[in-house]
Coordinates of C-alpha atoms and ligand atoms in Angstrom, one line a residue:
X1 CA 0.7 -4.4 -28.8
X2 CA -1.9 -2.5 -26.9
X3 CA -2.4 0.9 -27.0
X4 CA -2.4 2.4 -23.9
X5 CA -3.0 6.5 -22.1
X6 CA -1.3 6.7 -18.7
X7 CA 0.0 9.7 -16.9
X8 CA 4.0 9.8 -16.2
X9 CA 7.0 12.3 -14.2
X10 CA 9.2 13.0 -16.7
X11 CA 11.6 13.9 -13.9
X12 CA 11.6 14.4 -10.1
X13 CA 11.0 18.0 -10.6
X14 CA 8.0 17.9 -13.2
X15 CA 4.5 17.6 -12.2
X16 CA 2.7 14.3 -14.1
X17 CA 1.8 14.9 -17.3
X18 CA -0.7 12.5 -20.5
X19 CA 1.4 10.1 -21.8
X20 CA 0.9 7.5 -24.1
X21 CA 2.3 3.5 -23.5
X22 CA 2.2 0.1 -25.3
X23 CA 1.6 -3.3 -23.3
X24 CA 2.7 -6.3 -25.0
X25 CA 0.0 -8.7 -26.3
X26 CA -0.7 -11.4 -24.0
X27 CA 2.7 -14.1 -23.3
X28 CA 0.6 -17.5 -23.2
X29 CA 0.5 -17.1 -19.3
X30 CA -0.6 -13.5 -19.7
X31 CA -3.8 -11.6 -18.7
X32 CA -4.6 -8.0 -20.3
X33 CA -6.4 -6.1 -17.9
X34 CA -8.9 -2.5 -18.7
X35 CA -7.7 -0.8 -15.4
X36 CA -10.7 0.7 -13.8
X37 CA -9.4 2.5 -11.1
X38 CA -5.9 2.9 -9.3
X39 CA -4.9 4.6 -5.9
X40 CA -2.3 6.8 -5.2
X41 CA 0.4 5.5 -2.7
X42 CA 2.9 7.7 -0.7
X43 CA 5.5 5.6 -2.2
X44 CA 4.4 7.0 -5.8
X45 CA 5.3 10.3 -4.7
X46 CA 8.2 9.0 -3.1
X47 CA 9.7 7.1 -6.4
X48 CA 7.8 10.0 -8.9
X49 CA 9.9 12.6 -7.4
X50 CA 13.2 10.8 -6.8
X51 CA 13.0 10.9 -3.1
X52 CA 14.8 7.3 -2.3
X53 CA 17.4 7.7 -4.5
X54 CA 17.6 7.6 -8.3
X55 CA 14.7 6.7 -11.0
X56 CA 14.4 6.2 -14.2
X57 CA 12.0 8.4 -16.6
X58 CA 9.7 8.8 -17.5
X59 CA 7.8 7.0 -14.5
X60 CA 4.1 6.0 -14.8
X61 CA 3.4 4.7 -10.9
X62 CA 0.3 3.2 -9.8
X63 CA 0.4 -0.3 -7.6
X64 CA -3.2 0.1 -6.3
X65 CA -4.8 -1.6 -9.1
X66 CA -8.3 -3.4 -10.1
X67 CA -9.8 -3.7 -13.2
X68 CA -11.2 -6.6 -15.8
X69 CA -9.4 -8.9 -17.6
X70 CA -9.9 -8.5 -21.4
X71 CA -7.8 -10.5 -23.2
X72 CA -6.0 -14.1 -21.8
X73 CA -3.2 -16.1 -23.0
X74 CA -3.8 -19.6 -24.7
X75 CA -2.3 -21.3 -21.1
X76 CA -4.2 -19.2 -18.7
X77 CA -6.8 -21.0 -16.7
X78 CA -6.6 -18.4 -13.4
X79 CA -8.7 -15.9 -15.4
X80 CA -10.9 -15.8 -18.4
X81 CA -12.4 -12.8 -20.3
X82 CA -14.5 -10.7 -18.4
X83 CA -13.5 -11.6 -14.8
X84 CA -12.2 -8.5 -12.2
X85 CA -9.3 -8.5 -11.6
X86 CA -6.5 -6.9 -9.1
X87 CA -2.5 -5.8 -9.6
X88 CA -0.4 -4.9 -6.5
X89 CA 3.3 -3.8 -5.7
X90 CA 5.2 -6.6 -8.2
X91 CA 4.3 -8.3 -11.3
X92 CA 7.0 -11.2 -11.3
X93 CA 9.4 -13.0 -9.5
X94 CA 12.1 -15.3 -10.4
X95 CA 9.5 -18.3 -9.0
X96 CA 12.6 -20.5 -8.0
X97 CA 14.2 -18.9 -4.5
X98 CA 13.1 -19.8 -1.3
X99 CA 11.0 -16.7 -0.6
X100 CA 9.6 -17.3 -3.9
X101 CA 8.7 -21.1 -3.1
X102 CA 7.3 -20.1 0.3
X103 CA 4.6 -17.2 -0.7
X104 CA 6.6 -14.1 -0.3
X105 CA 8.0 -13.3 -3.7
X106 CA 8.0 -9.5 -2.4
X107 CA 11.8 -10.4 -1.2
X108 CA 12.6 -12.8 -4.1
X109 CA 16.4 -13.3 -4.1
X110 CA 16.7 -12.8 -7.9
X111 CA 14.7 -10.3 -9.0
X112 CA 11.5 -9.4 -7.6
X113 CA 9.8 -6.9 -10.9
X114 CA 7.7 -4.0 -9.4
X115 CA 5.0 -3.1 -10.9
X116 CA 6.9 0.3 -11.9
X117 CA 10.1 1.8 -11.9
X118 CA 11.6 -1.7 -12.1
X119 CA 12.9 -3.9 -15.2
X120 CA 11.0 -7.5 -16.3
X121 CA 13.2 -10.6 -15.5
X122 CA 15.2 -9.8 -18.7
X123 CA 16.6 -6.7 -17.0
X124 CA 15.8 -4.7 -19.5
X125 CA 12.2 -4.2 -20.4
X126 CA 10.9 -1.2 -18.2
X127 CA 7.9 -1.7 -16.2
X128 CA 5.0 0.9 -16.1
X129 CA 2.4 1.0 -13.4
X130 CA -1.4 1.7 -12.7
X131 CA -1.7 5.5 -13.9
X132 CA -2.7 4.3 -17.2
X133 CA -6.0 2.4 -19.1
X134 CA -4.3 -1.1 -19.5
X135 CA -1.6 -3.6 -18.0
X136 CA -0.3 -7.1 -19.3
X137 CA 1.0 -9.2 -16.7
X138 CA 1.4 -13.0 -16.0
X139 CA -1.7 -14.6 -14.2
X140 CA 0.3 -15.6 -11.2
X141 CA 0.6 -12.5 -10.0
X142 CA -2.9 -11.4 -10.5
X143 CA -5.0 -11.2 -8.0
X144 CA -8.9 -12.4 -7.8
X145 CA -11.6 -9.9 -7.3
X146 CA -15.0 -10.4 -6.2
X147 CA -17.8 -9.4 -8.2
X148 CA -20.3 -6.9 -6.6
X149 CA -18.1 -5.2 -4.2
X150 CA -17.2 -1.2 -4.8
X151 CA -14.2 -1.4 -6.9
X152 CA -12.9 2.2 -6.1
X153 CA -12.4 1.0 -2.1
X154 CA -10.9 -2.0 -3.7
X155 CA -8.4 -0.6 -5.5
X156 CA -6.1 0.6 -2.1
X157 CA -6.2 -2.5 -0.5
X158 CA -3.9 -3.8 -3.0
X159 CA -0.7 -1.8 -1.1
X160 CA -2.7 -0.3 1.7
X161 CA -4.2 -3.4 2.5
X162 CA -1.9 -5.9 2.5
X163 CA 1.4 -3.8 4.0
X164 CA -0.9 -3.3 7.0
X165 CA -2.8 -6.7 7.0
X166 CA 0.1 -8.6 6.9
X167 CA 2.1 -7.6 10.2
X168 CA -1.0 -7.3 11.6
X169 CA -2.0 -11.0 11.0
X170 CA 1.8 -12.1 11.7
X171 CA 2.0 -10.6 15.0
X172 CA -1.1 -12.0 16.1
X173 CA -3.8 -9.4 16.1
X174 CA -7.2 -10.7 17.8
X175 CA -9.7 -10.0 20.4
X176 CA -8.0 -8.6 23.7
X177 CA -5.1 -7.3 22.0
X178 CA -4.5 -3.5 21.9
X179 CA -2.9 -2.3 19.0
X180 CA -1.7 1.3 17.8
X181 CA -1.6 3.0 14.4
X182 CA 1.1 5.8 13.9
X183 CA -0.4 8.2 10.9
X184 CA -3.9 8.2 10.1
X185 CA -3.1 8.5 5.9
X186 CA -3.7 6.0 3.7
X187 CA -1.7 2.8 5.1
X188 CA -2.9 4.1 8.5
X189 CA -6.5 3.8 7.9
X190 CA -6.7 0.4 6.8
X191 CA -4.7 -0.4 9.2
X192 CA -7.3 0.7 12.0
X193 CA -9.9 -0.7 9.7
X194 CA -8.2 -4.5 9.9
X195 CA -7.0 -4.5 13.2
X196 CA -10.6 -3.9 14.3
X197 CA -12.1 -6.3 11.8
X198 CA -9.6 -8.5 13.6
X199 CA -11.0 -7.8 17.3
X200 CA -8.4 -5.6 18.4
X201 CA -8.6 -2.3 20.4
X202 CA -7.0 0.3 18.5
X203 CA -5.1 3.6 19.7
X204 CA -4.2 5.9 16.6
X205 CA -1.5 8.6 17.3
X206 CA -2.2 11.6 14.7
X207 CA -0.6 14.8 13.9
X208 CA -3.9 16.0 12.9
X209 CA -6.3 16.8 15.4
X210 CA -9.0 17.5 13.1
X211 CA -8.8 13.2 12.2
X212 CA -10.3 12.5 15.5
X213 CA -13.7 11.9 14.9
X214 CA -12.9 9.9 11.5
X215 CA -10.3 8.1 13.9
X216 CA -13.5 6.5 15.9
X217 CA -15.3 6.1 12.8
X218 CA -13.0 4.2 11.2
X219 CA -12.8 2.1 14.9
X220 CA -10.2 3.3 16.9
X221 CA -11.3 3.5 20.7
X222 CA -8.3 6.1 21.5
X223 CA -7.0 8.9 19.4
X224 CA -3.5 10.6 20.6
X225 CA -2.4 14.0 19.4
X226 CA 1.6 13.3 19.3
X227 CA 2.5 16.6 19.7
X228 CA 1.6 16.4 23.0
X229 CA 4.0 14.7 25.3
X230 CA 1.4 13.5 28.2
X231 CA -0.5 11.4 25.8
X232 CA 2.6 9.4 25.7
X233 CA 3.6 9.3 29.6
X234 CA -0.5 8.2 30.0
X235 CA -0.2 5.2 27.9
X236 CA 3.0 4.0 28.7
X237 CA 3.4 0.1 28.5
X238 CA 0.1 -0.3 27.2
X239 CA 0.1 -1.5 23.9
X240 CA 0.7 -5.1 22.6
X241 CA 1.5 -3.9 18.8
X242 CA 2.4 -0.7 17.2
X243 CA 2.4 -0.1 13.2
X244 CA 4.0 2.8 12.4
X245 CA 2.9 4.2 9.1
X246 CA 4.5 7.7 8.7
X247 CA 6.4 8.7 5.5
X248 CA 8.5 11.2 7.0
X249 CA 11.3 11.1 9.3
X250 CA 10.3 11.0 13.5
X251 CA 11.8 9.8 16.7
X252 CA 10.4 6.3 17.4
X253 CA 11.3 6.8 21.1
X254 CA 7.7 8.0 22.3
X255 CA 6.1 5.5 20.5
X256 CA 8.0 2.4 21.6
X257 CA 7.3 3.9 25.7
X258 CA 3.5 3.2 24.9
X259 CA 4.3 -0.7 24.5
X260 CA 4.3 -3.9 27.0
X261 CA 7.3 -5.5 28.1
X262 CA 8.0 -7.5 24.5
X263 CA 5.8 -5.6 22.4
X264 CA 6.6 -4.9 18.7
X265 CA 7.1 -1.7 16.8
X266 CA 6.4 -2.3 13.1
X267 CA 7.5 0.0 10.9
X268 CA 6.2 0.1 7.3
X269 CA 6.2 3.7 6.5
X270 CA 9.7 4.4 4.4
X271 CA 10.7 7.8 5.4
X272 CA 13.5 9.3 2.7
X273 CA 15.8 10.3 5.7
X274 CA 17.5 8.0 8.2
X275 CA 16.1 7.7 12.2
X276 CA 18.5 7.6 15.4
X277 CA 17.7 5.1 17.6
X278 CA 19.1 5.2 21.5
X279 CA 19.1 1.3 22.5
X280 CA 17.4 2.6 25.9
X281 CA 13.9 2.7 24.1
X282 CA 14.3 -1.3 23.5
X283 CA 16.5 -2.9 26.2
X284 CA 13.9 -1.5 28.6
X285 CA 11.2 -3.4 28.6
X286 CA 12.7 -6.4 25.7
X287 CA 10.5 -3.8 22.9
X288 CA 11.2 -5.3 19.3
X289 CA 11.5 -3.1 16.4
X290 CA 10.5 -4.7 13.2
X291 CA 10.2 -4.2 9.4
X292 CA 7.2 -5.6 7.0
X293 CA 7.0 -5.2 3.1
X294 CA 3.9 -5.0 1.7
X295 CA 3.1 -9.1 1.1
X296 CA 3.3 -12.7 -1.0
X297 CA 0.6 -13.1 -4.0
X298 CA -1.0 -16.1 -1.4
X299 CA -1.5 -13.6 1.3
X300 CA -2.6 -10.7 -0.7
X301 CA -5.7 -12.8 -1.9
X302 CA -6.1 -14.3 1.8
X303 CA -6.4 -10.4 2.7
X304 CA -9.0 -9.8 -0.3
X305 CA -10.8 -12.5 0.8
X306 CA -11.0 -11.1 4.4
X307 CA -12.1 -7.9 3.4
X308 CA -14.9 -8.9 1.0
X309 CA -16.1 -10.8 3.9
X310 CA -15.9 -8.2 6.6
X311 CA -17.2 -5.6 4.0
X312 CA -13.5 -3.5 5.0
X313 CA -12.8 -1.1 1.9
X314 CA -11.0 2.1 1.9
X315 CA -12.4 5.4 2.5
X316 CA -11.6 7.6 -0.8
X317 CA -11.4 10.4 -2.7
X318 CA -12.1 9.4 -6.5
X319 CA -10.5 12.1 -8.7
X320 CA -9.9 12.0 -12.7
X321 CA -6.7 11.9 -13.8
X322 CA -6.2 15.6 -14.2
X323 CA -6.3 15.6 -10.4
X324 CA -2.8 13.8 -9.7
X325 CA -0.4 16.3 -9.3
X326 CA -3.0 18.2 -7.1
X327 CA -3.6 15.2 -4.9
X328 CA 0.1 14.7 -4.7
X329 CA 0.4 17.5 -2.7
X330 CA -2.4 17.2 -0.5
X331 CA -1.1 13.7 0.6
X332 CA 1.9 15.1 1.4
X333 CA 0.2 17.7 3.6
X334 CA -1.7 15.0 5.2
X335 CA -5.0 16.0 3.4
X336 CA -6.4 12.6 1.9
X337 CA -9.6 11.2 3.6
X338 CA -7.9 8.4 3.0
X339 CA -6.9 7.8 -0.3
X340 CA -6.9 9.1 -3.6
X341 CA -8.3 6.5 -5.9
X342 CA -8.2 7.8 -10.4
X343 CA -11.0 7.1 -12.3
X344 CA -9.2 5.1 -15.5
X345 CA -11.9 6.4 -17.9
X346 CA -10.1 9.9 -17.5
X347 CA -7.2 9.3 -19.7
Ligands
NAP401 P1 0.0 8.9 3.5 O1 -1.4 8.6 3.1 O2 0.6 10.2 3.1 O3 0.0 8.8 5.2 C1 1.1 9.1 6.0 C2 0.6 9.7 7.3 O4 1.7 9.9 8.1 C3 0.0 11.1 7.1 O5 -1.4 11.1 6.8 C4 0.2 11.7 8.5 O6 -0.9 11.2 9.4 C5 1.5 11.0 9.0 N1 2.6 12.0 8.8 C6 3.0 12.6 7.7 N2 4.1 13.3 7.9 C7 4.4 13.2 9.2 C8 5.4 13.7 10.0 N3 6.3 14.5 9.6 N4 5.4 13.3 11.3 C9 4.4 12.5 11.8 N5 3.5 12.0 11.1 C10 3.4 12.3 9.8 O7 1.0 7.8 3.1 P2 0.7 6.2 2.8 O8 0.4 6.0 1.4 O9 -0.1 5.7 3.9 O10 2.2 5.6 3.0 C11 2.9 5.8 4.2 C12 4.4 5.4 4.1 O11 4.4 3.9 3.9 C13 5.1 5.9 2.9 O12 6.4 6.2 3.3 C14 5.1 4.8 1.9 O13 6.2 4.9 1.0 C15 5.2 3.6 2.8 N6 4.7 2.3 2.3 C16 5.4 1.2 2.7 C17 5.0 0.0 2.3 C18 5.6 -1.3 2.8 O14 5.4 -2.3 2.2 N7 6.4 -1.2 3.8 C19 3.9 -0.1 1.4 C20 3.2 1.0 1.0 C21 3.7 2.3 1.5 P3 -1.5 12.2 10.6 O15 -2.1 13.3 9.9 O16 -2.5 11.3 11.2 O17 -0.4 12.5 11.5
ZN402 ZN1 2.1 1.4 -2.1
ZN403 ZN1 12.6 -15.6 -6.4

């Protein structure tokens, strides 16, 4: 066993407080990994507090994940001592399903194991995430890092990155395409980031006037203040793509007005409450609404591979870990610049 600090909810009321964990020596197809650093996801907060339904406690969350591998397993051959390494959304999979067998183990049919708030394939065994100093998990789902890149503005790309690479790859993001980001947060700016790195011209739609500037930094051509109803009726049927990114409940109507005749809504932002829908807002104009969940091992280090090459990391906001429960409630105002990222060493 390893010996392990991490930071957990003891319930959806209580604010995260030290606690300690043990990871299981390395399984012969394991990798033990000294977490460096690990963002902080709206879906933390979501599952910390309770807010889609039930969890178990305590709950140590943490997906955004990069560290270095310090300890392998005798069949390992992915990773040996010393190499960086990253952890996402899921840890396992049953490996045998169709989604499995074709790359997207995210929707495995069997049991897909999160990387917290979720049981290992035994259906027992809890699983703890990134808010802690250490993590043992199976080499397949551990993901390659680069050396020499800034680990910190690694670390988001891991949820961040590939929720918003991946629908923007699928739905065929490229030069001469005009693509709009709902939310400038943490999803939201990677999601400008990639579709830029990707050739596209990007339109954000904010609540926050005060993200404008940082909007065009980040490369957005257009920024739209949604509380304004014109900036909608000027860009009707412009937009090829729209990825919604917003964690709490709004009418997609608006949004789905700004796109072509067959463009596609993408929602990946999982509000707690429900959305009406009138049909209207699709049948005119054939819109599609779509879903996308975060993305397969293979794609996830396609997507790491991109950035390091395009030099796209997140913007962030390193804190220690005494910091969470403070930066929990700043992302929920909307006041992360554009992710919280904790320092491991602050255990
Ligand atoms: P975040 O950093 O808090 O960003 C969300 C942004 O949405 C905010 O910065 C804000 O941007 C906007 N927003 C917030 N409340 C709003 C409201 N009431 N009306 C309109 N806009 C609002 O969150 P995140 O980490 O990017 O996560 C976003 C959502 O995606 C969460 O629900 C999370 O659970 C989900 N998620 C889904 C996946 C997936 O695989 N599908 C993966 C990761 C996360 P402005 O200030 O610009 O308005
Ligand atoms: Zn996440
Ligand atoms: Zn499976």
């Amino acid at each position: 066993m390893i010996k392990a600090k991490a930071y957990a909810a003891q319930s959806s009321t209580s604010p995260l407080a030290p606690f300690q964990l043990e990871r299981r020596s390395p399984n012969p197809n394991d990798v033990v990994i000294q977490i460096a650093y690990c963002g902080i996801c709206h879906s933390d907060i979501h599952t910390a507090r309770g807010e889609w339904g039930p969890t178990d406690y305590p709950c140590v969350p943490g997906h955004e994940i990069v560290g270095k591998v310090i300890q392998v397993g005798k069949k390992v051959k992915k990773f040996k001592v010393g190499d960086l390494a990253g952890v996402g959304c899921f840890v396992d999979s049953c490996g045998k399903c169709s989604p499995c067998k074709s790359h997207e183990e995210q929707f495995c049919e069997n049991h897909a194991v999160y990387t917290y708030a979720s049981t290992e394939l035994d259906g027992k065994t809890r699983t703890f995430g990134g808010y802690s100093t250490h993590i043992t998990v199976k080499d397949k789902y551990v993901l390659k890092v680069k050396k020499g890149l800034p680990l910190e503005r690694v670390a988001p790309l891991l949820c961040a990155g590939i929720t918003t690479y991946s629908p923007l790859k699928r739905y065929g993001t490229k030069k001469g395409k005009k693509v709009g980001v709902v939310g400038l947060g943490g999803l939201g700016h990677m999601a400008v980031k990639l579709a830029k790195a990707m050739g596209a011209e990007v339109t954000v739609f904010s609540t926050s006037p005060d993200k404008q500037a940082d909007a065009k930094r980040l490369g957005a051509k257009n920024f739209l203040i949604t509380k304004d109803p014109k900036n909608f009726s000027n860009y009707a049927g412009k937009l090829d793509l729209i990825i919604d990114t917003v964690s709490a409940e709004h009418d997609f109507a608006p949004y789905l007005s700004t796109l072509k005749i067959g463009g596609i809504m993408v929602l990946v932002g999982v509000p707690p409450e429900s959305s009406k829908l009138r049909s209207t807002s699709l049948i005119g104009g054939r819109k599609h609404l779509a879903g996308s969940l975060i993305g397969g091992i293979k794609e996830t280090q396609e997507m790491l591979d991109f950035c390091a090459r395009k030099k796209v990391f997140s913007d962030i906001e390193l804190i220690p870990a005494e910091k969470i429960n403070e930066a929990y409630e700043r992302t929920i105002k909307g006041q992360v610049k554009y992710r919280f990222v904790i320092d491991a060493e602050t255990f």
